[in-house]
Short mmCIF file of C-alpha atoms and ligand atoms in Angstrom, two decimals:
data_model
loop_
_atom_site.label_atom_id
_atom_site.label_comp_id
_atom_site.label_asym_id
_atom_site.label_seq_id
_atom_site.Cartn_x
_atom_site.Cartn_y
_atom_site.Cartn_z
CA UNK A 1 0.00 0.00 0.00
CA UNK A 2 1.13 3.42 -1.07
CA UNK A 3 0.06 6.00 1.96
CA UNK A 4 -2.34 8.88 0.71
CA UNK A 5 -2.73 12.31 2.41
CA UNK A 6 -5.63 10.67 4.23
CA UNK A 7 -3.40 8.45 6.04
CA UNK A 8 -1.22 11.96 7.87
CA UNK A 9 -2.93 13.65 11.05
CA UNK A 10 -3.76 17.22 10.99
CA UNK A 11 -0.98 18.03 13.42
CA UNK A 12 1.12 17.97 10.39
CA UNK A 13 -1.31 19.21 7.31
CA UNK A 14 -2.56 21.82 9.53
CA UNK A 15 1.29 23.21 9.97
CA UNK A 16 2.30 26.10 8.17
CA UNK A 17 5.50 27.58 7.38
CA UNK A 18 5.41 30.90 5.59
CA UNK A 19 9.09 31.67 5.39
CA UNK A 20 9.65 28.94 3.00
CA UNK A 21 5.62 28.73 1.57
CA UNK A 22 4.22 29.17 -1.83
CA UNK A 23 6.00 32.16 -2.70
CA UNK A 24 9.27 30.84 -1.88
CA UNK A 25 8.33 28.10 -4.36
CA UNK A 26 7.52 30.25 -6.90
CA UNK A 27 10.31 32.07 -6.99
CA UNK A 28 12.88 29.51 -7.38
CA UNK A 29 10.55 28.33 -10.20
CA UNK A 30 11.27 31.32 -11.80
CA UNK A 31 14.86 31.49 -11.02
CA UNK A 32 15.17 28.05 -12.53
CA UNK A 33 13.21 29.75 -16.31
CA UNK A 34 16.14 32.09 -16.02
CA UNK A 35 14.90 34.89 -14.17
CA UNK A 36 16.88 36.78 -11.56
CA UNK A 37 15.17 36.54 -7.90
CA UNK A 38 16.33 38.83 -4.74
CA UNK A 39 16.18 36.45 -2.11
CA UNK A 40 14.80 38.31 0.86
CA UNK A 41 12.49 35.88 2.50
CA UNK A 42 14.92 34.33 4.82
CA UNK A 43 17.86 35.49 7.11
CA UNK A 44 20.20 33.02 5.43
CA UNK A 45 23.33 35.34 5.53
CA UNK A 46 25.76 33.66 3.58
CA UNK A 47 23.04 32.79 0.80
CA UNK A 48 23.46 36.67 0.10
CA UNK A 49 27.18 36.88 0.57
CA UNK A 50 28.04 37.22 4.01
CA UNK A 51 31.88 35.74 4.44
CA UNK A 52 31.98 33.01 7.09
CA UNK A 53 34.85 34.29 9.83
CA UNK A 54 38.26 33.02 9.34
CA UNK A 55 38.73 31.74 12.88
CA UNK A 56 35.58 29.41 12.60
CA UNK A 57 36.58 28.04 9.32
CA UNK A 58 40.16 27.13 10.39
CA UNK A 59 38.58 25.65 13.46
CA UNK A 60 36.42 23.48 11.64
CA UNK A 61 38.49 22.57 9.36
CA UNK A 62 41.33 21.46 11.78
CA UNK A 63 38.67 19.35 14.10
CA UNK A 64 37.55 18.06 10.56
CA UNK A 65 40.90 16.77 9.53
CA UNK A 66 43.51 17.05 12.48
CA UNK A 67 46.30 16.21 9.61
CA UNK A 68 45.68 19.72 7.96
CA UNK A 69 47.75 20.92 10.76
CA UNK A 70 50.92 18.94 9.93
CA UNK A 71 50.54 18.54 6.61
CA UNK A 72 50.39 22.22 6.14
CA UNK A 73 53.00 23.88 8.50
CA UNK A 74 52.27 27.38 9.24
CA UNK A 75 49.15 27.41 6.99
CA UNK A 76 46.88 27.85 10.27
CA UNK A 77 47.71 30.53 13.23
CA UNK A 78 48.90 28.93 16.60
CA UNK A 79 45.81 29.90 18.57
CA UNK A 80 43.61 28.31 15.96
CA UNK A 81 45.42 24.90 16.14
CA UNK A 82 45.14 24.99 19.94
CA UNK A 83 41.36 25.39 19.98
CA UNK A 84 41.06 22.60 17.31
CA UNK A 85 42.98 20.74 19.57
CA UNK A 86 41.66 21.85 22.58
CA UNK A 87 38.30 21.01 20.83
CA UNK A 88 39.14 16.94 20.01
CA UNK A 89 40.89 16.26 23.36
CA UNK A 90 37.43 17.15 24.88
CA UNK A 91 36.01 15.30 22.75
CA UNK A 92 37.99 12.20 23.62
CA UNK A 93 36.87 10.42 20.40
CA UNK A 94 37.21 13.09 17.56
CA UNK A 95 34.32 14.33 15.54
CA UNK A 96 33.21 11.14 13.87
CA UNK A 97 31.40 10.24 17.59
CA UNK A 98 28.61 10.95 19.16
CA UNK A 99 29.41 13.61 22.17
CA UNK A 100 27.45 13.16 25.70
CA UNK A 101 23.32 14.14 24.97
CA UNK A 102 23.56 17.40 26.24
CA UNK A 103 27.09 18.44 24.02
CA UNK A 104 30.56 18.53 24.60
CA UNK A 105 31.56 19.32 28.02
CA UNK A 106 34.35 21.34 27.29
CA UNK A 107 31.90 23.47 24.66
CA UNK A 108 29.44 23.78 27.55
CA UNK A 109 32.13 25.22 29.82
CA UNK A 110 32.82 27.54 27.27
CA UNK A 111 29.25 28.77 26.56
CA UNK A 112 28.63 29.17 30.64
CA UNK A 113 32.24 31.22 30.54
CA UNK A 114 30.49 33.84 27.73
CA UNK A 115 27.25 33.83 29.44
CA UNK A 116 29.51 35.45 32.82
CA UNK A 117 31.21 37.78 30.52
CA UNK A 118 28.21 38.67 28.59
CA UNK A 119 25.97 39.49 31.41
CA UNK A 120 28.04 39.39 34.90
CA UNK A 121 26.39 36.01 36.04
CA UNK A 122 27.11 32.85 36.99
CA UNK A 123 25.62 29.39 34.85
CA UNK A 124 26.01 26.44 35.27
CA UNK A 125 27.42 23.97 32.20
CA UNK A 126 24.99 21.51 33.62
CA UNK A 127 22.25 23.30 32.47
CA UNK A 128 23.24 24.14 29.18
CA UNK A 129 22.09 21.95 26.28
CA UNK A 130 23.99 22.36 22.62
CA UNK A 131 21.48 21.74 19.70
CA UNK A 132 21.29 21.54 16.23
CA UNK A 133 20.40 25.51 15.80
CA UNK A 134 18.10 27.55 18.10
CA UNK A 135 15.17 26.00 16.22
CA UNK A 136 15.49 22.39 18.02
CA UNK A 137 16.20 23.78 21.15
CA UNK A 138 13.05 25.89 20.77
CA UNK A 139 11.06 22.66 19.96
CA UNK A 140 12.36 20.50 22.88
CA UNK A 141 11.47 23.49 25.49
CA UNK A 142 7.63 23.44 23.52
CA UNK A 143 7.72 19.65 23.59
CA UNK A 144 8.12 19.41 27.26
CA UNK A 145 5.52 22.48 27.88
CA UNK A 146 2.79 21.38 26.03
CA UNK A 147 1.08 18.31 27.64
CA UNK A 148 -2.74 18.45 26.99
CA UNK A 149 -4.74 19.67 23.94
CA UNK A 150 -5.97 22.22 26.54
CA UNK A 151 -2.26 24.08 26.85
CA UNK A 152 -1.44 26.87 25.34
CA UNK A 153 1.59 29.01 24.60
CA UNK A 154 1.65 33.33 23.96
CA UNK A 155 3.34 33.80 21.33
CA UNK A 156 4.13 37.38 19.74
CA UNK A 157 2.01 38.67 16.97
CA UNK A 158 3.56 39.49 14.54
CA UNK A 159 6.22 35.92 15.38
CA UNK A 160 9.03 33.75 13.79
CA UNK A 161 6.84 31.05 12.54
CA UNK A 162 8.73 28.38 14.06
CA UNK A 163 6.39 28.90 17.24
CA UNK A 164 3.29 28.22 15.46
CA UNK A 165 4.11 25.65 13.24
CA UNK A 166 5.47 23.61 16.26
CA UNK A 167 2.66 24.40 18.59
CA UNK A 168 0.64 23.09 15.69
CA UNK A 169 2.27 20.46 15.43
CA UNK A 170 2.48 19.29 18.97
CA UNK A 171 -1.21 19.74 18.94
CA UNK A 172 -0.53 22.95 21.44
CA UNK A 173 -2.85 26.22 20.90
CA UNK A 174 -1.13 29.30 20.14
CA UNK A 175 -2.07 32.22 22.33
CA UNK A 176 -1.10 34.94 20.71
CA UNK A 177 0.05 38.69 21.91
CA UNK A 178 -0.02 41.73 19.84
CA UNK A 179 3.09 43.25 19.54
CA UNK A 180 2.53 47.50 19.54
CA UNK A 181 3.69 48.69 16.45
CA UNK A 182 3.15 52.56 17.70
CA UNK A 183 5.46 51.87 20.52
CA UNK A 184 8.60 50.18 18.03
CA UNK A 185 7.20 46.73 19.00
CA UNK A 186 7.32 47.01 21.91
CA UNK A 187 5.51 44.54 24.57
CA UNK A 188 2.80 45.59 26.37
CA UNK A 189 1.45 44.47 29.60
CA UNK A 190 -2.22 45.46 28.77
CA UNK A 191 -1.87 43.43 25.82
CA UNK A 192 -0.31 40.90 27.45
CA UNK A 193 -3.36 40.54 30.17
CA UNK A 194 -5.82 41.21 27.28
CA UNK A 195 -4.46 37.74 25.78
CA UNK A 196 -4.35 35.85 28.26
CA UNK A 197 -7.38 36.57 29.54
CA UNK A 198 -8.77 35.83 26.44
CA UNK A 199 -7.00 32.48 26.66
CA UNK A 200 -8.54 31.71 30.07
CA UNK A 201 -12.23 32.73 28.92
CA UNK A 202 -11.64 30.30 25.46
CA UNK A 203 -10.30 27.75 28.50
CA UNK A 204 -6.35 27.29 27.61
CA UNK A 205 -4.03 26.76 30.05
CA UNK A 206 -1.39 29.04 29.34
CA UNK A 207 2.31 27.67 30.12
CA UNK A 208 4.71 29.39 28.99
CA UNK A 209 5.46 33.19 26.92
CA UNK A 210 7.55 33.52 24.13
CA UNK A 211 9.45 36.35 23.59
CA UNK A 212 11.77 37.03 20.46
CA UNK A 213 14.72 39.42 21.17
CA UNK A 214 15.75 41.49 19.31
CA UNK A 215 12.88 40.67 17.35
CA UNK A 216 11.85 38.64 14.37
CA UNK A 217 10.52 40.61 12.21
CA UNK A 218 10.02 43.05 13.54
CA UNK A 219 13.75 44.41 14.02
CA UNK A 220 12.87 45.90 17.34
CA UNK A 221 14.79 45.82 20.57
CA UNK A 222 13.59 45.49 23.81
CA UNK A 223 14.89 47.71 26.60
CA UNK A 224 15.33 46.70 30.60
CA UNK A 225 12.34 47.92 31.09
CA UNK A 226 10.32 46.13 29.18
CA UNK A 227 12.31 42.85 29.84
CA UNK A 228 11.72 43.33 33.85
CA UNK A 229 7.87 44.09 32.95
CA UNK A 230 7.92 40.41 30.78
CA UNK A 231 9.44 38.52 33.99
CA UNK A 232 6.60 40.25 36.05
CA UNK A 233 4.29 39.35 34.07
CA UNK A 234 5.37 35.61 33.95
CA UNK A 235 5.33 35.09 37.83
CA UNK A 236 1.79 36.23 38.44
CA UNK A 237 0.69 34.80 35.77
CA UNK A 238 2.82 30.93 36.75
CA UNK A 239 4.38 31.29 33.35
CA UNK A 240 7.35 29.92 32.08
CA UNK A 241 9.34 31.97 29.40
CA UNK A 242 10.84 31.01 26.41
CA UNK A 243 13.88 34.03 25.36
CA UNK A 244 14.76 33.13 21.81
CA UNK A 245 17.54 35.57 21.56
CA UNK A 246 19.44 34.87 18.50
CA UNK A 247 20.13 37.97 17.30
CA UNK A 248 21.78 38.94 20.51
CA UNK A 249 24.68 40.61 18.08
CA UNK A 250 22.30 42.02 15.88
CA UNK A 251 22.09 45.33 17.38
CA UNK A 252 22.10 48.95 15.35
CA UNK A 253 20.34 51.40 16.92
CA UNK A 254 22.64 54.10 18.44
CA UNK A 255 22.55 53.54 22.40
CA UNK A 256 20.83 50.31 22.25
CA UNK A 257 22.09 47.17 23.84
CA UNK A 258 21.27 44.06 24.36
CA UNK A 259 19.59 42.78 27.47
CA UNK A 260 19.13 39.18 28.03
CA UNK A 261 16.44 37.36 30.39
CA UNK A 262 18.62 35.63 32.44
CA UNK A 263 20.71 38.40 33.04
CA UNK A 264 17.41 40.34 34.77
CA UNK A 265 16.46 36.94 36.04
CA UNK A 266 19.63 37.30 38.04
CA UNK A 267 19.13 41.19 38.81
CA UNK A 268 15.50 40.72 40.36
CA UNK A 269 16.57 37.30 42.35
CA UNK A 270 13.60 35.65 40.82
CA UNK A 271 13.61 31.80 41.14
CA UNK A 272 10.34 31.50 40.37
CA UNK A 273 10.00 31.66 36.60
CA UNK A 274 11.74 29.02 34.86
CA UNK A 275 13.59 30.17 31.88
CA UNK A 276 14.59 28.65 28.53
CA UNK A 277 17.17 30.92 26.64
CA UNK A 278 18.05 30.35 23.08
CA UNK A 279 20.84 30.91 20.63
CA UNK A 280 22.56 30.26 17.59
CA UNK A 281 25.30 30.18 15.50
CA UNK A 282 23.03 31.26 12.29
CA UNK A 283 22.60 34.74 12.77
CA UNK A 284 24.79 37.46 14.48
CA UNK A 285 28.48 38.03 12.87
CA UNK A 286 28.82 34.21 11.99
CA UNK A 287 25.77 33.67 10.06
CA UNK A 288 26.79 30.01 9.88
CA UNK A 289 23.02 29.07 9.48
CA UNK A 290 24.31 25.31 7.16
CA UNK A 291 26.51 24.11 10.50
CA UNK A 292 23.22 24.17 13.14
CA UNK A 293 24.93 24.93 16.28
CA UNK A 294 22.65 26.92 18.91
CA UNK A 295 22.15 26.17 22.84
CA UNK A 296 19.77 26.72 25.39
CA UNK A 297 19.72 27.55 28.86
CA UNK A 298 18.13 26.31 31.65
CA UNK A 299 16.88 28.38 34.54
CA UNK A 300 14.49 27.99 37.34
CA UNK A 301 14.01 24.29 36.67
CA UNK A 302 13.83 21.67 39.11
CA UNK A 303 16.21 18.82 38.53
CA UNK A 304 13.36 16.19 37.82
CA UNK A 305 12.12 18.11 34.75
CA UNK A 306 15.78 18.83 33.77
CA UNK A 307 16.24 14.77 33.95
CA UNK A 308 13.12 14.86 31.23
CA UNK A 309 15.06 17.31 28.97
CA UNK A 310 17.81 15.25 28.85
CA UNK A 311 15.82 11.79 28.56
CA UNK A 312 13.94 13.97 25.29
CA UNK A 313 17.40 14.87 24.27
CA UNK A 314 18.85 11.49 24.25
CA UNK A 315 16.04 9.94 22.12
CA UNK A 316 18.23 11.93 19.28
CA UNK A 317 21.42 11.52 20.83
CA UNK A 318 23.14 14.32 20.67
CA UNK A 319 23.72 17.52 18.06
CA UNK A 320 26.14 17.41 15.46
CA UNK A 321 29.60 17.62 16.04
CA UNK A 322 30.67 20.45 13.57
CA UNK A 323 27.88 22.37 14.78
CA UNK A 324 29.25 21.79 18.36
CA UNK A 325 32.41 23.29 17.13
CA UNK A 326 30.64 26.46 15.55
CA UNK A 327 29.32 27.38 18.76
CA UNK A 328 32.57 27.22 20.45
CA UNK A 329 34.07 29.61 18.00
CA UNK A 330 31.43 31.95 18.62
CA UNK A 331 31.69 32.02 22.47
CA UNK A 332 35.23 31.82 22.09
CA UNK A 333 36.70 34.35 20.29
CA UNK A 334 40.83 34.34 19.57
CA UNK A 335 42.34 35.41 22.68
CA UNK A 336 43.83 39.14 22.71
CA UNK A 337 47.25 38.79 21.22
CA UNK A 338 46.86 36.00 19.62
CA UNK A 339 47.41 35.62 15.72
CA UNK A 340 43.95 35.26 14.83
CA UNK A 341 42.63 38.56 16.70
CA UNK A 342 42.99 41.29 14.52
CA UNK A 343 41.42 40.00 11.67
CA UNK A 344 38.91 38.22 13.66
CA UNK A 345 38.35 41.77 14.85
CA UNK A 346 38.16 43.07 11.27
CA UNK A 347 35.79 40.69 9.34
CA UNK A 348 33.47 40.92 12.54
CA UNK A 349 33.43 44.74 12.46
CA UNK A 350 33.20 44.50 8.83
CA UNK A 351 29.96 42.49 8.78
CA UNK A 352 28.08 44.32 12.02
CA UNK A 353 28.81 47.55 10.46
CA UNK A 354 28.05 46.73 6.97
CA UNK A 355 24.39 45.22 8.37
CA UNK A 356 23.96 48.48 10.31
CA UNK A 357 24.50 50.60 7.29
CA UNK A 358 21.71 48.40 5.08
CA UNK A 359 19.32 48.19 8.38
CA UNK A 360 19.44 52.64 7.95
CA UNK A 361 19.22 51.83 4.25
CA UNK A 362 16.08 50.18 4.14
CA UNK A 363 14.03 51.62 6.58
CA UNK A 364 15.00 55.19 4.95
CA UNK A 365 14.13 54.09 1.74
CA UNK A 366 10.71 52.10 2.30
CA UNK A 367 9.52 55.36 4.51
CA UNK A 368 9.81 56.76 1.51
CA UNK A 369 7.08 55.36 -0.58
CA UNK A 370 4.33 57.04 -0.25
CA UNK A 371 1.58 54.51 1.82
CA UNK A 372 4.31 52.62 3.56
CA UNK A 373 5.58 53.15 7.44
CA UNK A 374 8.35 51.03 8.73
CA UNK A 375 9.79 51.30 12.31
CA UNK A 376 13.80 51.68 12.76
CA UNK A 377 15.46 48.56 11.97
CA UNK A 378 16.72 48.36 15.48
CA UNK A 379 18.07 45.00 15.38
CA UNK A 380 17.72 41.46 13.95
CA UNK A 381 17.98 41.22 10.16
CA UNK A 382 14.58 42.62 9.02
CA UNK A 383 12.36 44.93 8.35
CA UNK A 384 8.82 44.50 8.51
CA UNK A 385 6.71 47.77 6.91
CA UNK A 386 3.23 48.16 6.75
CA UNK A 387 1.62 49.32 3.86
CA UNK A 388 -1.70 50.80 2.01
CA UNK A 389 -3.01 47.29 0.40
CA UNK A 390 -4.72 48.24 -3.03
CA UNK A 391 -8.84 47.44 -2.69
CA UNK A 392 -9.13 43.66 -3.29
CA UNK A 393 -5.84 42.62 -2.57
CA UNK A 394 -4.59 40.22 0.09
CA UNK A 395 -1.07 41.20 1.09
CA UNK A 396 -0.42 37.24 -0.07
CA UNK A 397 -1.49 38.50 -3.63
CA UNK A 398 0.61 41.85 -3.28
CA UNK A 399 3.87 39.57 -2.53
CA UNK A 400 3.25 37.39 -5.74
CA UNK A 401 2.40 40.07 -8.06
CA UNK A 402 5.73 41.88 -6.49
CA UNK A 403 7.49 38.55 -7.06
CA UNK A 404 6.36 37.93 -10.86
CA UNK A 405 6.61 41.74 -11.83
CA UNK A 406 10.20 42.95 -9.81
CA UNK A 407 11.80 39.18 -8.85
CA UNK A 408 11.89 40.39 -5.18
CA UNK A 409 10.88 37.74 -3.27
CA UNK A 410 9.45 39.02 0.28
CA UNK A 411 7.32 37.00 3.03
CA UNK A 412 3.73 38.73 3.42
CA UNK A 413 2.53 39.86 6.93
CA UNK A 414 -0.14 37.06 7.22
CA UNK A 415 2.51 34.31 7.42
CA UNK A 416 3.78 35.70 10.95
CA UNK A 417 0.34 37.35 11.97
CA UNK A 418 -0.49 40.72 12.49
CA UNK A 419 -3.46 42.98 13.36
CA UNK A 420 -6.48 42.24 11.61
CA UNK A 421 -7.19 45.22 8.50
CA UNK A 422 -3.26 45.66 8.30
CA UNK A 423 -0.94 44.50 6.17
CA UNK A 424 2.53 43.95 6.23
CA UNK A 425 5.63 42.14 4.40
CA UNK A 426 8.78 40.77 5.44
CA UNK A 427 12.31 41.99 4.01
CA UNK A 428 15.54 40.63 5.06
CA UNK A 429 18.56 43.47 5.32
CA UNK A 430 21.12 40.56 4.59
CA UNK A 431 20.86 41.64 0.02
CA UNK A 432 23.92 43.75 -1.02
CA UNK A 433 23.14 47.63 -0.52
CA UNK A 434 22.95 47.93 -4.57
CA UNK A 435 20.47 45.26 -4.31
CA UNK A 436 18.47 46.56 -1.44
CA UNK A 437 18.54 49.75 -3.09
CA UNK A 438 16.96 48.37 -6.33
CA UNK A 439 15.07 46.22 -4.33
CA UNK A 440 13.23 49.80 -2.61
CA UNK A 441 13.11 51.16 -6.11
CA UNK A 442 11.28 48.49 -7.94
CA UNK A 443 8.98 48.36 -5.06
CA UNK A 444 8.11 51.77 -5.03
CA UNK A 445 7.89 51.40 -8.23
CA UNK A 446 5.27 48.48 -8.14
CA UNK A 447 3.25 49.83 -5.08
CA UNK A 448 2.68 52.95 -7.19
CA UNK A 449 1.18 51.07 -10.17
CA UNK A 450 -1.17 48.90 -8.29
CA UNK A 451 -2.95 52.14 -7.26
C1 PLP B 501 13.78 34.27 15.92
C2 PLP B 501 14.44 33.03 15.40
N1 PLP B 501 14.58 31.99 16.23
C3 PLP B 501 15.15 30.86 15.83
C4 PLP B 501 15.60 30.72 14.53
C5 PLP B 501 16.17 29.41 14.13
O1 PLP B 501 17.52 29.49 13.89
P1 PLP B 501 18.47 28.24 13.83
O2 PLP B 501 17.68 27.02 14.04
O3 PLP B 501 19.10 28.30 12.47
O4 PLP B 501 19.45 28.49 14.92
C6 PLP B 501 15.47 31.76 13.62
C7 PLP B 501 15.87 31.63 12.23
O5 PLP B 501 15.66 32.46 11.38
C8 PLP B 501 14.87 32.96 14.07
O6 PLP B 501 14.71 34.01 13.27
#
C-alpha cells in the first residue's frame, strides 16, 4: 500500500511555514526559467554573501581533519590549532562520535564562561544543552511544555513562525500577543493581560510566553524595562518563558544594547520563573546558518524536569559535532594577542557595520514610498513595513504580483500574523546595498502602479 494524504494527522497538514511557503516556491521556479530573484524571505546570511569568519573556518576545518595541521605547516595561526585541539581532546573520540546528549563538556564550559562575561552572572554547564540551531532547542522546550490539547503558549504577533508551526504540530494552541507597532514593537502588559485573559475565557491553560529578542521581524529591541515588565508578568501569571535571543549581536540602533532574560532573572533574584534561553550560530556576525549549532539555557528548573530534557534529548542523541564546534568559535573568540585577533576583529566589524548601514538603508528608503511606514530597523535582520493594500488585494497576492513583476521575493505579513485590517511584508537586510537599493526602487515602483 502506497500512503495517501488521508493516512497523515492534521498536526502535520494543519502546519504552516510561511518563510519557505508558496512564494518561496515560486520564486525559485522562476529562477530556474532564467529569471533573476532577490532572495529576501529568509535570514540566510551567507546565501546573500556574508563571508563566514576566518577563525571558525580554520577551526572546523582542523577538528575536521587534524592532519591539515601537519601537513600544512604554518598554513593555520597557533591559537587556531590549539582550539582545534583543545576542541578533540574534549572530545575524547574526535568528531566522527557521538558527544554526551547534552554536548561537549568542554563546549558547555565555554558557553557558561560567555554567558559570565556577557551578562556578569554565573551558569552552570549543567544546564546548558547544545542543539542543532536555536530552532530544536526551541522545539524540545515546547515539547516538554505542552502536555494536553488544553495548553497553550503566547506567542508574539507578529512571530518567527517556528512557534506556530510547532505548537501546531504538537497539537498545542497558540495564544497569541499583539506586539505595539506605535510603541517600536514594543511589549505591552495590557496586551499581554488582554491575551491571556482571552485564553482563560476560550479555557487554555497558558504555560509558557515567548518572547523574540531582538525581534523577528520586527527588528525591534527590547529595553530593561520592558524585559523586567515580561518577567513580572510571567510570575503572576505561573508562566514559564521562552527568550529566543538569537540575534543577541544584531544590534544597530545608536545607544541600544542588548539585554538578556537571564541576566534580569539574576538582577531581580527571581527563582520563580523558569527560563529557557536560546541561541545560535546562524545569525549574528557568523551567520553560519548550514553548521546548526545553537544552545539553550536552563533556569528555574527543578532537577526532575531537567532529567526529562535530557531523557527527550537522548532519544536523538546528541547535536552534530561540527555544529558543536561552531558554537565554540562563537563564544570563544581568539584570545587578545593571539594571531587570529585582529582579523577576527576586522571581518566581525566589517559584517556588524556593513548590516547596520543596510538596516538605515532600508528603513530610509521604504519610509519613503508614499503609503508605507516602517519602524527603525533596530536589530535582527529585518524589516517589517506596513503598507496601504490596493482594494481587493490580500497582502499574499501583493507579494506574488511583487514577485512575478520585480523578482523580489518578500514574506507577506499574514505568514507571521499581524493585526487584523493591516498589512505587512517581510524583508531581510542581509541583500547587497545595490540590491536593497533596487530592491526599494522596484517596489516603489510596483506599489505605485497597483494604485
Ligand atoms: C527568531 C528566530 N529563532 C530561531 C531561529 C532558528 O535558527 P536556527 O535554528 O538556524 O538556529 C530563527 C531563524 O531564522 C529565528 O529568526
Amino acid at each position: 500500500m502506497s500512503i495517501s494524504l488521508k493516512d497523515i494527522g492534521s498536526a502535520v497538514l494543519d502546519t504552516q511555514y510561511a518563510v519557505r511557503g508558496p512564494i518561496v516556491a515560486r520564486a525559485q521556479e522562476l529562477e530556474r526559467s532564467g529569471r533573476t530573484i532577490i532572495y529576501c524571505n529568509i535570514g540566510n546570511p551567507q546565501a546573500l554573501g556574508q563571508k563566514p569568519l576566518s577563525w571558525t573556518r580554520r577551526i572546523l576545518a582542523l577538528c575536521e581533519y587534524p592532519d591539515l595541521a601537519t601537513l600544512s605547516p604554518g598554513a593555520f595561526p597557533a591559537d587556531a590549532v590549539d582550539a582545534a585541539r583543545k576542541l578533540l581532546s574534549g572530545s575524547k573520540h574526535g568528531f566522527g562520535a557521538y558527544s554526551e546528549s547534552k554536548g561537549l563538556r568542554f563546549i558547555r564550559d565555554a558557553v557558561a564562561a560567555f554567558i559570565t562575561r556577557r551578562d556578569g552572572i554565573e551558569s552552570d554547564p549543567e544546564s546548558i544543552y547544545l542543539t542543532d540551531g536555536a530552532s530544536k532547542g526551541v522545539q524540545a522546550a515546547l515539547r516538554l511544555l505542552l502536555a494536553s490539547p488544553e495548553d497553550g503558549i503566547m506567542i508574539p504577533i507578529p512571530q518567527y513562525p517556528l512557534y506556530s508551526a510547532t505548537i501546531t504540530m504538537y497539537q498545542g494552541r497558540q495564544v497569541g500577543y499583539y506586539l505595539d507597532e506605535e510603541h517600536d514593537w514594543m511589549l505591552s502588559r495590557d496586551l499581554l493581560e488582554d491575551a491571556l485573559e482571552k485564553a482563560k475565557k476560550a479555557g487554555t491553560t497558558t504555560k509558557a510566553i515567548v518572547v523574540i529578542n531582538p525581534g523577528n521581524p520586527t527588528g525591534s529591541v527590547l529595553d530593561a524595562d520592558n524585559v523586567r515588565m515580561i518577567i513580572g508578568f510571567a510570575k503572576e501569571h505561573g508562566l514559564a518563558i521562552l527568550a529566543d535571543e538569537v540575534y543577541q549581536d544584531n544590534i544597530y540602533r545608536e545607544g541600544a544594547r542588548f539585554e538578556s532574560f537571564a541576566k534580569a532573572m539574576v538582577a531581580l533574584r527571581e527563582k520563580d520563573v523558569s527560563l529557557f534561553s536560546f541561541h545560535s550560530t546562524s545569525k549574528g556576525f557568523l551567520g553560519e546558518c548550514g553548521q546548526r549549532g545553537g544552545y539553550m539555557e536552563l533556569r528555574n528548573v527543578p532537577a526532575d524536569v531537567s532529567a526529562q530534557v535530557l531523557k527527550m534529548q537522548s532519544v536523538s542523541l546528541c547535536s552534530n559535532l561540527p555544529g558543536q564546534a561552531t558554537l565554540y568559535s562563537l563564544v570563544t573568540p581568539p584570545p587578545e594577542g593571539g594571531p587570529s585577533r585582529a582579523e577576527y576583529e576586522r571581518e566581525r566589524g566589517d559584517i556588524l557595520d556593513e548590516l547596520k548601514a543596510r538596516a538605515v538603508l532600508i528603513a530610509d528608503g521604504l519610509n519613503a514610498i508614499p503609503g508605507f511606514r516602517c519602524n527603525a530597523v533596530a536589530g535582527a535582520m529585518y524589516a517589517f513595513p506596513r503598507f496601504d493594500l490596493p482594494t481587493g488585494m490580500s497582502d499574499e497576492g501583493w507579494c506574488m504580483a511583487l514577485l512575478e513583476k520585480t523578482g523580489i521575493c518578500v514574506v507577506p505579513g499574514s505568514g507571521f500574523g499581524q493585526l487584523p485590517g493591516t498589512a505587512h511584508f517581510r524583508a531581510t537586510i542581509l541583500p547587497p546595498r545595490d540590491q536593497l537599493a533596487t530592491m526599494v526602487s522596484s517596489i516603489a515602483a510596483f506599489h505605485a502602479g497597483q494604485h
